[in-house]
Coordinates of C-alpha atoms in Angstrom, one line a residue:
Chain A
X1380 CA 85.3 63.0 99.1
X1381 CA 81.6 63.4 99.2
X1382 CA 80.0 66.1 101.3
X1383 CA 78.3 63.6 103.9
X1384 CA 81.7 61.2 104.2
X1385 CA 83.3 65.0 105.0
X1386 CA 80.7 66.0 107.5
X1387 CA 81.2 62.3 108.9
X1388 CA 85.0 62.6 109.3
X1389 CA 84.8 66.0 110.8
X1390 CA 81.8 64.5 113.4
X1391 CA 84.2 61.5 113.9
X1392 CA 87.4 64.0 115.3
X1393 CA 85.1 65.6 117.0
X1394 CA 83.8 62.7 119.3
X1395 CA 86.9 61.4 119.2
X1396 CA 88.4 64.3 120.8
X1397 CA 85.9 64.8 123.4
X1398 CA 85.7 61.0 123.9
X1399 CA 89.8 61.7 124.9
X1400 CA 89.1 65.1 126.8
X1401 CA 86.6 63.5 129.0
X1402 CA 88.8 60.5 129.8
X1403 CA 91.6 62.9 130.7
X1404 CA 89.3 64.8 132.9
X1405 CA 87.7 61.5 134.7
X1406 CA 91.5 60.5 135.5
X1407 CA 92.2 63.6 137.3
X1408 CA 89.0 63.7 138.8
X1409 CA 89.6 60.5 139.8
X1410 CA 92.8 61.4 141.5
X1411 CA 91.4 64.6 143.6
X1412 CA 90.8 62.3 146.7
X1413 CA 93.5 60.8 147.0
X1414 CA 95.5 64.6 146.4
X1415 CA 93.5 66.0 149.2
X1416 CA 93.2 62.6 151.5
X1417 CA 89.3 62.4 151.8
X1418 CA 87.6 59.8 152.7
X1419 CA 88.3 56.2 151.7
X1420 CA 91.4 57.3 150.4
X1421 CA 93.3 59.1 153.3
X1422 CA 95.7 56.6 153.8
X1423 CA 98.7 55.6 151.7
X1424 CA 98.9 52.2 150.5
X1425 CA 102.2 51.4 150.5
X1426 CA 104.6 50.2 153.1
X1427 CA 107.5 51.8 154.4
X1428 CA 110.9 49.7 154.3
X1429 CA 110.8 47.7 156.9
X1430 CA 114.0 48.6 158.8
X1431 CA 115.3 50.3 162.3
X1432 CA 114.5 54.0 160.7
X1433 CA 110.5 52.8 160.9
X1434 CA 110.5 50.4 163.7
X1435 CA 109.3 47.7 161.7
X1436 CA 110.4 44.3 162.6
X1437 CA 110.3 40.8 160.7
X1438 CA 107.5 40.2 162.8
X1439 CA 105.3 43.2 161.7
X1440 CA 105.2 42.3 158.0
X1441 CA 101.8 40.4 156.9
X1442 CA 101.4 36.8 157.6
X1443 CA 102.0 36.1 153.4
X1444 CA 105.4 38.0 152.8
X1445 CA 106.4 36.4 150.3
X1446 CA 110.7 36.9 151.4
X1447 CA 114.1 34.5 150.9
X1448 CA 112.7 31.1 149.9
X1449 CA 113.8 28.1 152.2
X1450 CA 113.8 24.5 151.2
X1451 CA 113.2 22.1 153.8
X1452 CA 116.0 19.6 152.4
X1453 CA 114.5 16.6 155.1
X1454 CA 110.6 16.8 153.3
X1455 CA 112.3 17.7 149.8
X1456 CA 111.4 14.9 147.5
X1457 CA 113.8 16.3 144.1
X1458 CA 110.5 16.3 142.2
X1459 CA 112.0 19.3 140.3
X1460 CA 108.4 20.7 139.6
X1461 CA 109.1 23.6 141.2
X1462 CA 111.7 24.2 138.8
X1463 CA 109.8 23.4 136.1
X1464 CA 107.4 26.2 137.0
X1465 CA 109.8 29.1 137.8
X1466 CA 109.2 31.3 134.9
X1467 CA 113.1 32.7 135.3
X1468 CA 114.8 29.7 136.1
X1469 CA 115.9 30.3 138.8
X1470 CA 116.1 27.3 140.7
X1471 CA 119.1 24.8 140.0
X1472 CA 118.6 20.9 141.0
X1473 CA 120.9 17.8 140.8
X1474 CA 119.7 14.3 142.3
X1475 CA 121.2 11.4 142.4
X1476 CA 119.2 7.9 143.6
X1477 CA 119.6 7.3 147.1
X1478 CA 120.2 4.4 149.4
X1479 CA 117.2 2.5 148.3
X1480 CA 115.3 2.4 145.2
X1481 CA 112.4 5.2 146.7
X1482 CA 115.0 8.1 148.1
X1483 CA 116.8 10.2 145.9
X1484 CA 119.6 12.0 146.8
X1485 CA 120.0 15.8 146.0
X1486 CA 122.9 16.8 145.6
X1487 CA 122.7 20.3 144.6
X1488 CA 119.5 22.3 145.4
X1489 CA 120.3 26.3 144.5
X1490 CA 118.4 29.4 143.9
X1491 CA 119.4 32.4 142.3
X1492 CA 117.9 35.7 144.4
X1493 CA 119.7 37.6 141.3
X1494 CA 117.1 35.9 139.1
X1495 CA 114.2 35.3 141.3
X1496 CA 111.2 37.3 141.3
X1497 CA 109.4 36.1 144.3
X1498 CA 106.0 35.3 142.4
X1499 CA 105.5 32.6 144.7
X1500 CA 104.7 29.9 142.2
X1501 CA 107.5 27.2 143.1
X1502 CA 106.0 27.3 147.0
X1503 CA 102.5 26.9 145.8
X1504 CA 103.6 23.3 143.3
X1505 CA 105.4 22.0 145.9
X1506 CA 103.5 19.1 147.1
X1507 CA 105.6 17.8 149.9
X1508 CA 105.3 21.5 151.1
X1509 CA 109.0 21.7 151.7
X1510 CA 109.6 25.3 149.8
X1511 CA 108.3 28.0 151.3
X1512 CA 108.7 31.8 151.4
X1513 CA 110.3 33.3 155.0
X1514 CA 109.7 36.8 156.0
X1515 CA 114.2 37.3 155.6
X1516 CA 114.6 40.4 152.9
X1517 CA 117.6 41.4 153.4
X1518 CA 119.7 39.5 150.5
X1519 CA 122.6 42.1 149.1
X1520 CA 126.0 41.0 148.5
X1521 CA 128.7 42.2 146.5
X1522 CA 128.7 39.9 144.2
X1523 CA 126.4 38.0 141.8
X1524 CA 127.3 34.8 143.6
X1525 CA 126.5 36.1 147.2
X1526 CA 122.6 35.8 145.8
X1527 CA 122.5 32.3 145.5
X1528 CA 121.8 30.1 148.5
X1529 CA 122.3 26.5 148.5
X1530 CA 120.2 23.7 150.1
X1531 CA 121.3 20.1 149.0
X1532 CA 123.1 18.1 150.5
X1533 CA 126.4 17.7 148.6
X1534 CA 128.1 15.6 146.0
X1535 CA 128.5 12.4 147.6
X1536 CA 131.8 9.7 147.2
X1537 CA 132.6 7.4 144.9
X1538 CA 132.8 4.7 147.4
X1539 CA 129.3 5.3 148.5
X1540 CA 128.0 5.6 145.0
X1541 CA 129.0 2.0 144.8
X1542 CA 127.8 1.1 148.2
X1543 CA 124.1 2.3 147.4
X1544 CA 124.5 0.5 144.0
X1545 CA 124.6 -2.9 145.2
X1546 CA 122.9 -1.6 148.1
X1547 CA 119.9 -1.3 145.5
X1548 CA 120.4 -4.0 143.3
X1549 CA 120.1 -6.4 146.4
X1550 CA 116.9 -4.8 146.9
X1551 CA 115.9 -5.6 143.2
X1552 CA 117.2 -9.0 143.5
X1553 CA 115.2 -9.6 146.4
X1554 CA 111.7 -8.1 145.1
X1555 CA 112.5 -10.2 141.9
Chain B
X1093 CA 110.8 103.0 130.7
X1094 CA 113.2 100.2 129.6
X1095 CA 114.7 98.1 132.2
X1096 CA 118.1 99.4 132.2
X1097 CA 116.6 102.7 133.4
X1098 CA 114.7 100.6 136.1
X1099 CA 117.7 99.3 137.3
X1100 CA 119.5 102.1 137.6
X1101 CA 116.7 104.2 139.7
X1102 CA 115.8 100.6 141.7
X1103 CA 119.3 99.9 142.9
X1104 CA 120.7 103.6 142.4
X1105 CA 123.6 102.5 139.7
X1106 CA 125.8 104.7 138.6
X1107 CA 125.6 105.3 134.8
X1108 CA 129.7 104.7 134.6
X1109 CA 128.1 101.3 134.6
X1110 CA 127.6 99.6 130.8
X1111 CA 124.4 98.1 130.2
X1112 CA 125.8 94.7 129.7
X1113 CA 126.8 94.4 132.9
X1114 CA 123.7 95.2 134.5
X1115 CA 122.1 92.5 132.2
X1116 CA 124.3 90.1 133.3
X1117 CA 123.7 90.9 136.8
X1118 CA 120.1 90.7 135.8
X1119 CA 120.1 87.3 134.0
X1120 CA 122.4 86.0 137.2
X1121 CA 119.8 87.4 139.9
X1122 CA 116.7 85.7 138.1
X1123 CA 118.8 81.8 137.9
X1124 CA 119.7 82.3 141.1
X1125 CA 116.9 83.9 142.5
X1126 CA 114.3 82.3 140.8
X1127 CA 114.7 79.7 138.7
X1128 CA 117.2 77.5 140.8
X1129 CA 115.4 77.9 144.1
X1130 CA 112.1 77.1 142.0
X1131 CA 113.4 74.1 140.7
X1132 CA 114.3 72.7 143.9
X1133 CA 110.5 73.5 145.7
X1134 CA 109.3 72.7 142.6
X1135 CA 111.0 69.3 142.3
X1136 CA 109.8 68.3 145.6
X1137 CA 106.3 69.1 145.5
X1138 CA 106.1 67.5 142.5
X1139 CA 107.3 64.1 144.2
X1140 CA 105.0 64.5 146.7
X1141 CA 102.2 65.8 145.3
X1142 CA 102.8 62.6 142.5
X1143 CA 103.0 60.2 146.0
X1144 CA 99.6 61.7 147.3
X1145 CA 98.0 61.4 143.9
X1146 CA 99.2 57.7 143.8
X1147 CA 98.7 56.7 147.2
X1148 CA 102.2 56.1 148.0
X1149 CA 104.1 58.0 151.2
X1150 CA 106.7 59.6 148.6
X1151 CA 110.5 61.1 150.2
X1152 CA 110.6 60.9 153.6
X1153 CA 114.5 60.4 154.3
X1154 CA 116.5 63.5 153.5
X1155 CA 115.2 65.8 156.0
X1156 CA 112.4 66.6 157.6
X1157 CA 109.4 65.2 155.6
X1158 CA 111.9 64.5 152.7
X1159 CA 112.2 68.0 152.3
X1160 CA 115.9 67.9 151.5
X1161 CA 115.2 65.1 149.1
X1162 CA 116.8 67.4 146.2
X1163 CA 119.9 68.0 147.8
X1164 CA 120.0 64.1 148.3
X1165 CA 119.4 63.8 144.4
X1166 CA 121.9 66.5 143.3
X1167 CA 125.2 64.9 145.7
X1168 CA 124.2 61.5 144.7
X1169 CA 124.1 62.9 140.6
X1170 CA 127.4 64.4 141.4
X1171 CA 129.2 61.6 142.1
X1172 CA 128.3 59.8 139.3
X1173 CA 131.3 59.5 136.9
X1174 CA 131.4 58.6 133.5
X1175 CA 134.4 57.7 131.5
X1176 CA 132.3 56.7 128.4
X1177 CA 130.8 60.6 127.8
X1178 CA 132.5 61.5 124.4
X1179 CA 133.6 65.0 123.4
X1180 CA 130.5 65.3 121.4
X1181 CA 127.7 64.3 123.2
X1182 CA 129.7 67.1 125.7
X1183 CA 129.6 69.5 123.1
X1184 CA 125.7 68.7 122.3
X1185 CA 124.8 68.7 125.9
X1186 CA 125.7 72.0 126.2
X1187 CA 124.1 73.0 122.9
X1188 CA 120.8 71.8 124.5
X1189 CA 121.2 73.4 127.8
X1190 CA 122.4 76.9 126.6
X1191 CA 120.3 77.2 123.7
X1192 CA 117.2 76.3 126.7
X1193 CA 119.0 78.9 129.4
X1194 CA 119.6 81.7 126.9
X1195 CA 115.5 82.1 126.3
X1196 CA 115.7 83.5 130.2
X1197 CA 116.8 86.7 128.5
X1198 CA 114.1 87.1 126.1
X1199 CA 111.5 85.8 129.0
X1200 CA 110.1 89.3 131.0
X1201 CA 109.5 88.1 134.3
X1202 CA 108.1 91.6 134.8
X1203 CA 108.9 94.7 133.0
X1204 CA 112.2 95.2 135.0
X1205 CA 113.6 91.7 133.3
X1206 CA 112.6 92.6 130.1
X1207 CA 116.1 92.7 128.5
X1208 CA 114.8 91.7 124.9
X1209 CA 111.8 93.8 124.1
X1210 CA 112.3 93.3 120.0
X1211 CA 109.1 92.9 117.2
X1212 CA 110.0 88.9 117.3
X1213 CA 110.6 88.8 120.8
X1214 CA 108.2 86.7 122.4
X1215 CA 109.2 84.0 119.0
X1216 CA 112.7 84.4 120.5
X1217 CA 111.9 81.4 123.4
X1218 CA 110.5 79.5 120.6
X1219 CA 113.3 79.6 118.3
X1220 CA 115.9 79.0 121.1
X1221 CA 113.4 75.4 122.3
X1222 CA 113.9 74.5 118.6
X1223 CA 117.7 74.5 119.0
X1224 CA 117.5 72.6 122.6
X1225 CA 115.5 69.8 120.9
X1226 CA 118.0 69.5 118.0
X1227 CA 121.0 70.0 121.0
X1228 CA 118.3 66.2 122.2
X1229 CA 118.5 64.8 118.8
X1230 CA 122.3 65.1 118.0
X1231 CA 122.9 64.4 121.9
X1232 CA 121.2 60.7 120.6
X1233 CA 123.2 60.3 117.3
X1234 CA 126.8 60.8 119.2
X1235 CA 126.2 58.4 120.9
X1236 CA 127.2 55.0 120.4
X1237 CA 124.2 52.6 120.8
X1238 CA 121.9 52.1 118.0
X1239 CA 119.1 52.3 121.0
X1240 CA 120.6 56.2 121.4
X1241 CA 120.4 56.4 117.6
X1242 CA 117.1 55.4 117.8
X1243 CA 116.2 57.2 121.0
X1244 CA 117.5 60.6 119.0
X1245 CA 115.0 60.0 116.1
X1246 CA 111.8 59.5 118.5
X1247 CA 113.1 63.2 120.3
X1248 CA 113.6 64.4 116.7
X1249 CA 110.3 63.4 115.1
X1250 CA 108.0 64.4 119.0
X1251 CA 109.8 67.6 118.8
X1252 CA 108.8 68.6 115.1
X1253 CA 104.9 67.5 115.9
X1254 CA 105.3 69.2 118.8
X1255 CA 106.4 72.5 117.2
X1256 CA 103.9 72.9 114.4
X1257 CA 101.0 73.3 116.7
X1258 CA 102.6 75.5 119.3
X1259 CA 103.8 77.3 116.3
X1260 CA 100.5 77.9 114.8
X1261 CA 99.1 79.0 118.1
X1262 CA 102.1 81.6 119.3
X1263 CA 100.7 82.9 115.2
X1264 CA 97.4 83.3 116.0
X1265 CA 98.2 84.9 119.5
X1266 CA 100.7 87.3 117.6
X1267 CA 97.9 88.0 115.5
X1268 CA 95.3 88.8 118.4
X1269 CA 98.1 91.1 120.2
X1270 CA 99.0 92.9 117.0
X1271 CA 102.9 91.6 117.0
X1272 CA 105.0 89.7 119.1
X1273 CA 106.6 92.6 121.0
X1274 CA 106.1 91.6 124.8
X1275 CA 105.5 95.2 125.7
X1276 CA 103.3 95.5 123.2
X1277 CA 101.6 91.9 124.6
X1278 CA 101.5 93.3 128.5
X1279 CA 100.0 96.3 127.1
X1280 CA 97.2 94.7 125.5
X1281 CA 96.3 92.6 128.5
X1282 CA 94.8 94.0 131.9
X1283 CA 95.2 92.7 135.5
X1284 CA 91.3 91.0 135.6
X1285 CA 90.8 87.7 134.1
X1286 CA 88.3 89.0 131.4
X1287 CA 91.2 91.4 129.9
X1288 CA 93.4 88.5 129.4
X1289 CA 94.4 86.9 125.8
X1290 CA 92.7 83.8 126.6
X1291 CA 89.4 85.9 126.4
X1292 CA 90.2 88.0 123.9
X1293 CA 88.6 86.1 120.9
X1294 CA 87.0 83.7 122.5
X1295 CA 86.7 80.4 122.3
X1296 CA 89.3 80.8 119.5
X1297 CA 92.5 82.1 122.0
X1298 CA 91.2 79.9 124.4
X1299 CA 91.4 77.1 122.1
X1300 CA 94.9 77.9 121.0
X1301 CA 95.9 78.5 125.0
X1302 CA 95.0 75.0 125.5
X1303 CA 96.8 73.5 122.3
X1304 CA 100.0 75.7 122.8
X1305 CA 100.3 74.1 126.5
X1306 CA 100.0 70.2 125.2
X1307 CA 101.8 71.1 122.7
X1308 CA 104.8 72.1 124.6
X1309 CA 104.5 69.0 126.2
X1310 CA 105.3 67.1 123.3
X1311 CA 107.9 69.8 122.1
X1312 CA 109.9 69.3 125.1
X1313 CA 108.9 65.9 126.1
X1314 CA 107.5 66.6 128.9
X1315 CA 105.4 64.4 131.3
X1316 CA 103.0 62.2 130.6
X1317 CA 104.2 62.9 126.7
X1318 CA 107.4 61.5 127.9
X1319 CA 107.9 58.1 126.1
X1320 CA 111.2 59.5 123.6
X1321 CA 113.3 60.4 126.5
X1322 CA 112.4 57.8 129.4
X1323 CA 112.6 54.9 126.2
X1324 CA 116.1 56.2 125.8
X1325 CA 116.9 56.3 129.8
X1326 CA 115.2 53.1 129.8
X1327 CA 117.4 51.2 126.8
X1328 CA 120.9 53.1 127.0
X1329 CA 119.3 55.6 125.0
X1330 CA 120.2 59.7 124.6
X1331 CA 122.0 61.3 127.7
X1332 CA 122.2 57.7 129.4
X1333 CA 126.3 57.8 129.4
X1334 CA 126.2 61.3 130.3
X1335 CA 128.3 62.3 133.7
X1336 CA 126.7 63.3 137.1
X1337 CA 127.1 66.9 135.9
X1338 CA 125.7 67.2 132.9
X1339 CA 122.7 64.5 134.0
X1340 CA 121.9 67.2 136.1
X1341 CA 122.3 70.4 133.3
X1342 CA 120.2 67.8 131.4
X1343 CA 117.7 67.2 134.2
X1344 CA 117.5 71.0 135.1
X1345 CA 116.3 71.8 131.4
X1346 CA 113.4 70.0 131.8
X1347 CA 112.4 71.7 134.6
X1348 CA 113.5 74.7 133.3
X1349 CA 111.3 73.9 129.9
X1350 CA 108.5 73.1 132.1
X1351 CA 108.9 76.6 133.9
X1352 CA 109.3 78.6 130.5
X1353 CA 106.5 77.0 128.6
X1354 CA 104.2 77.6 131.4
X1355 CA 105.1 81.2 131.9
X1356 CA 105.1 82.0 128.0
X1357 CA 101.4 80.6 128.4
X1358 CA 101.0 82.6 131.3
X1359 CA 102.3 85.8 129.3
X1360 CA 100.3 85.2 126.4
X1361 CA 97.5 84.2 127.2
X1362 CA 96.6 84.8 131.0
X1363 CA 97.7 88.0 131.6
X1364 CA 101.0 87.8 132.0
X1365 CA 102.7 90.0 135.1
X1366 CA 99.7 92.9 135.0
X1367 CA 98.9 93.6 138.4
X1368 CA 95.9 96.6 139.0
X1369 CA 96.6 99.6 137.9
X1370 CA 95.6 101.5 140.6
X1371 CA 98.0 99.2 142.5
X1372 CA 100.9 100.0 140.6
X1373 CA 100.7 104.0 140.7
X1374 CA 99.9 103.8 143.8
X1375 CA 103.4 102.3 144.7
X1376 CA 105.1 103.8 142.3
X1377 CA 104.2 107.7 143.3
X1378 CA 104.8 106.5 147.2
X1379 CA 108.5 106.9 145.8
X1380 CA 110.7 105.2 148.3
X1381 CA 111.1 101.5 147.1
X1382 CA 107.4 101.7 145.9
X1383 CA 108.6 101.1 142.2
X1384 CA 110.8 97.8 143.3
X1385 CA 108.3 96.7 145.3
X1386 CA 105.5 97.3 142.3
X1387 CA 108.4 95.3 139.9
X1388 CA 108.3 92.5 142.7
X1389 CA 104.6 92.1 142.5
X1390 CA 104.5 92.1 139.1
X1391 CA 107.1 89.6 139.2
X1392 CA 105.0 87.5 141.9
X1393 CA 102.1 87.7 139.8
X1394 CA 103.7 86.2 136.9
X1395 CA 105.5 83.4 139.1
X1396 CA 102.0 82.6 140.7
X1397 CA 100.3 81.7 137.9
X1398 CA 103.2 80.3 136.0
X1399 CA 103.3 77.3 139.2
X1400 CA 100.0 77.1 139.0
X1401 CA 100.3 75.8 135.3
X1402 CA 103.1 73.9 136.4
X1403 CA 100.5 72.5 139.3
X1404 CA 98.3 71.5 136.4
X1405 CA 100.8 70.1 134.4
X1406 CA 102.0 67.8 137.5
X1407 CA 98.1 67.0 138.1
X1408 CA 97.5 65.8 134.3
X1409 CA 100.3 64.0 134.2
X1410 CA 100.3 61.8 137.2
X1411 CA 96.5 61.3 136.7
X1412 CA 97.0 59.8 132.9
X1413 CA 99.0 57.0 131.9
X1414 CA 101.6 57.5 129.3
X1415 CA 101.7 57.6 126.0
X1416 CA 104.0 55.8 123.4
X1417 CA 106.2 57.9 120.7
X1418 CA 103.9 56.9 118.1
X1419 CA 100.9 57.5 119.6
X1420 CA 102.2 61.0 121.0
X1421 CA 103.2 61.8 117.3
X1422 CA 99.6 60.9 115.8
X1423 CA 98.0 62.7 118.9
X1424 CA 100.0 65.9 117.9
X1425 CA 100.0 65.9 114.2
X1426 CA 96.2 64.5 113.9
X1427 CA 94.9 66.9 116.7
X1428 CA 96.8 69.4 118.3
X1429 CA 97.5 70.7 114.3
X1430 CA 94.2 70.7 112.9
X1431 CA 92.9 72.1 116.6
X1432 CA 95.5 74.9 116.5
X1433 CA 94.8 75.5 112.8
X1434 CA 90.7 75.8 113.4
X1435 CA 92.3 78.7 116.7
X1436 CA 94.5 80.4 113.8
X1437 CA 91.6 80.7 110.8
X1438 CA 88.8 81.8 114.0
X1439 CA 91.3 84.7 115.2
X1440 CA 92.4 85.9 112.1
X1441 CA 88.3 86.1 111.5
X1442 CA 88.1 87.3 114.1
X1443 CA 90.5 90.2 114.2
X1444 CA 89.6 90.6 110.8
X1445 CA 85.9 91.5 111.1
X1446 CA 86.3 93.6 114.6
X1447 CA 89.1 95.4 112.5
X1448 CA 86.2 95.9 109.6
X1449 CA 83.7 97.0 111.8

C-alpha cells in the first residue's frame, strides 16, 4: 500500500467514525424533548386502550377507526375485488347466479380477523360501498374459528337452483 | 484494612465467626440489598423513561403510575411453564447466570465489599462475562431448532468482537493504574473529576472509557446492540423454550450485565467509590457508626454514577435504531478494535515517557 492510499484509508475511518458519532449524537439530541416534555412534544401520541379503566367509549375513537369490517350483504354486488386486493387473503367468497341473469347470489361471504390486518384496502375497492370498517374492536375468542364472521347469505336448495335455472333461461329465451 | 476487619468493627462480630461466613453474608446483603431492588427501579424507569423518549404513555396498570409494573412481569414470568426445557439448556442456563452472579464478589462496591482484592482482580469480572457468554452460546446449541443453533452462533461470534476491544481497553487501563488490583485502582484515583482514570492520560483513557462501554454492549448484547438475542426471541431462538423461572434468571443477567459493566467503567475510569477525603476522616474519627456511614457513602457514590451510566446507556439506546448481527460484528471488529488499539499504544506512550521523565 502506498503512503497516500494509507493516509486516505486512515482519513476515510476517521470521517466515517465521526460521520456515525454525530448521527448517534443528533438522535439523542433529538429525543431530549420529548424525555423532558417541552414544547411541541409534551404530549404522548398514542392512545390508551379504549376500555372502562379509561373511560373511553366507541364513540370517543376518531371518525376513521378502522375496527371489525362489516359487509352490507343487501349493496354487496360478489365482485370479489375486494378479495382480490387483500394482501393476506383474508376474505373468503362463494356466488352463485341469482334469480335473474344480473343478481348473483352469495352464498358464502367470510373474513378471517385471525388473518386480517385492518389496512383498509378492501373498504377503499369496494365500489358499491358495501364493506366498511366499524368502530367494534373487541374480536377475541378461544378459538381460531371464533375470528371469522360470516355475511352471505347461505347455500341455497337444489329445488331452487333449478327454479332460478329456467327461471333464467326463460329470460334468455325471451331477450333472444 | 481488609473488609473482613470492617465487618467485624461495623457490625461488632465476634471473631468465633469464619470469614466465609461473613462473605456470604456479604455477597447475600449486596443481591438483596442492591442489586435486586435496583433491578426492579431500574426496570421501570427504563420503560418509562423509553415511553417518554418515544412519545408513548408507557405502564400505567400495575399500580400507581405502573409502578408495580415489575411485580406484574415477574408473577406473569412465573407462571409460565415449559415442558420442552431440556436438562441441558437447564444446566447451561445456570452456567450463564452463575458464572454472571459470581463476578459480584470480585466487584468492590466500596472498600467494605471488597472480598477479592487479588493482582488480576478487577480481570476477574471479565473472565467470569466470558464464561456467561459461552453459558448464551451453548444455551443456543442445546436447543433443538436450527433458528436456536443459529441464534447461538450470532451470541457466539457478538460476544468474541465484543471482548477483544473491552479487552484491550481494561489493558491499557491496567497499564495506566499500574496493575489490576482494585485497591491499588481506588488508590490511584481521587474523589474530583480531574483525578479520575478517564483523565489520567488524556484523550487516550478517555478514548478507551468510551470503547470499553460500547464494547460491553456488544459483549453482553445489550441494547441497541441487541439483534443476536431478540433474533433468537424473535424466531424460537436461544432461551425461547426456557421456563418462567429461568426466563427470569435469564432476564435478570442482563440487567445484572448492564449494572456490572457500568460500575466496572465507573471503577476504572470515573473514580470509582472515592468520596473527599476530608469527608471520610472526618466520619471515620467521629467513631460511633461514622466508619459505616463513610462505607455507605462510598457505596452511594459508586451506585450514583454507576445509574447514571446505566441512564446513558437507556438514553442511547432508545434514541438509535438497532443494529443487525452483522453489522454489530463489523462495527466492533472494524472500530471499536482499532479505536481501543490507538487508546492502548497512546497510554503505554504515555506512561512510558512520564515514567522516563
Amino acid at each position: 500500500m502506498t503512503q497516500t492510499s494509507a493516509i486516505g484509508a486512515l482519513r476515510g475511518f476517521f470521517s466515517d467514525l465521526a460521520i456515525r458519532l454525530r448521527s448517534v449524537t443528533r438522535s439523542c439530541a433529538t429525543v431530549l424533548p420529548y424525555l423532558f416534555g417541552m414544547g411541541e412534544q409534551r404530549r404522548e401520541v398514542t392512545e390508551e386502550y379504549p376500555d372502562p379503566i379509561s373511560s373511553r367509549t366507541v364513540d370517543d375513537l376518531p371518525p376513521r377507526t378502522r375496527g371489525l369490517l362489516f359487509n352490507d350483504i343487501d349493496r354487496c354486488t360478489g365482485c370479489r375485488d375486494c378479495a382480490r386486493i387483500c394482501p393476506t387473503a383474508c376474505i373468503e367468497i362463494e356466488t352463485e347466479p341469482g334469480a335473474n341473469a344480473n343478481l348473483i347470489w352469495l352464498t358464502r361471504f367470510n373474513i378471517d380477523f385471525g388473518k386480517c390486518i385492518f389496512c383498509g384496502l378492501c373498504v377503499e375497492v369496494c365500489a358499491p360501498q358495501s364493506l366498511v370498517h366499524t368502530k367494534d374492536y373487541e374480536c377475541a375468542g378461544y378459538r381460531r374459528a371464533d375470528l371469522v364472521r360470516g355475511f352471505g347469505r347461505g347455500p341455497i336448495t337444489l329445488q331452487q337452483r333449478e327454479n332460478w335455472a329456467s327461471r333464467r333461461r326463460i329470460e334468455q329465451d325471451e331477450e333472444a | 484494612m481488609s473488609w473482613e476487619t470492617l465487618w467485624r468493627e461495623a457490625f461488632a462480630i465476634p471473631s468465633e465467626v469464619p470469614g466465609f461466613v461473613i462473605a456470604a453474608l456479604a455477597l447475600a446483603g449486596v443481591f438483596c440489598l442492591v442489586l435486586v431492588p435496583g433491578a426492579i427501579l431500574l426496570s421501570f424507569l427504563s420503560r418509562k423513561l423509553s415511553a417518554d423518549i418515544e412519545a408513548r404513555i408507557g405502564p400505567n396498570r400495575a399500580g400507581p403510575s405502573g409502578s408495580f409494573q415489575p411485580f406484574a412481569d415477574l408473577f406473569k414470568l412465573l407462571q409460565k411453564a415449559s415442558p420442552e426445557t431440556s436438562r441441558q439448556e437447564r444446566i447451561w442456563v445456570l452456567v450463564q447466570a452463575s458464572a454472571l452472579y459470581a463476578s459480584v464478589a470480585a466487584l468492590p462496591i466500596g472498600s467494605m465489599t471488597l472480598l477479592l482484592d487479588a493482582d488480576m482482580s478487577a480481570l476477574v469480572p471479565f473472565w467470569l462475562a466470558i464464561v456467561a457468554a459461552l453459558g448464551s452460546v451453548f444455551l443456543g446449541f442445546s436447543e433443538r431448532t436450527v433458528a436456536s443453533w443459529f441464534s447461538g452462533l450470532r451470541q457466539g461470534a457478538q460476544a468474541l468482537s465484543g471482548a477483544f476491544p473491552a479487552l484491550v481497553c481494561l489493558i491499557s487501563a491496567g497499564i495506566q493504574f499500574g496493575g489490576f488490583r482494585w485497591s491499588r485502582i481506588a488508590a490511584a484515583q481521587g474523589s474530583g473529576p480531574l483525578s479520575w482514570g478517564l483523565f489520567s492520560s488524556p484523550p487516550f483513557q478517555a478514548l478507551a472509557f468510551l470503547v470499553f462501554g460500547v464494547s460491553g454492549f456488544v459483549l453482553f448484547s445489550l441494547p441497541p446492540m441487541t439483534p443476536s438475542v431478540e433474533t433468537g426471541e424473535l424466531s424460537g431462538g436461544a432461551g425461547a423454550n426456557l421456563d418462567g423461572r429461568r426466563q427470569i434468571l435469564l432476564r435478570f443477567s442482563r440487567f445484572y450485565a448492564l449494572f456490572l459493566w457500568s460500575a466496572i467503567a465507573a471503577l476504572l475510569f470515573l473514580g470509582g467509590s472515592a468520596i473527599p477525603q476530608a469527608i471520610e476522616q472526618g466520619l471515620v474519627s467521629a467513631g460511633g457508626g461514622g466508619a459505616v456511614a463513610a462505607q455507605l457513602l462510598q457505596m452511594t457514590t459508586l451506585l450514583v454514577k454507576t445509574f447514571l451510566l446505566m441512564f446513558l446507556s437507556i438514553w442511547v439506546a432508545r434514541a438509535n435504531p438497532r443494529a443487525r448481527v452483522e453489522q454489530v460484528t463489523d462495527f466492533s471488529w472494524r472500530i471499536l478494535s482499532p479505536l481501543a488499539l490507538i487508546a492502548l499504544i497512546g497510554t503505554v506512550l504515555w506512561s512510558g515517557g512520564k515514567a522516563l521523565l
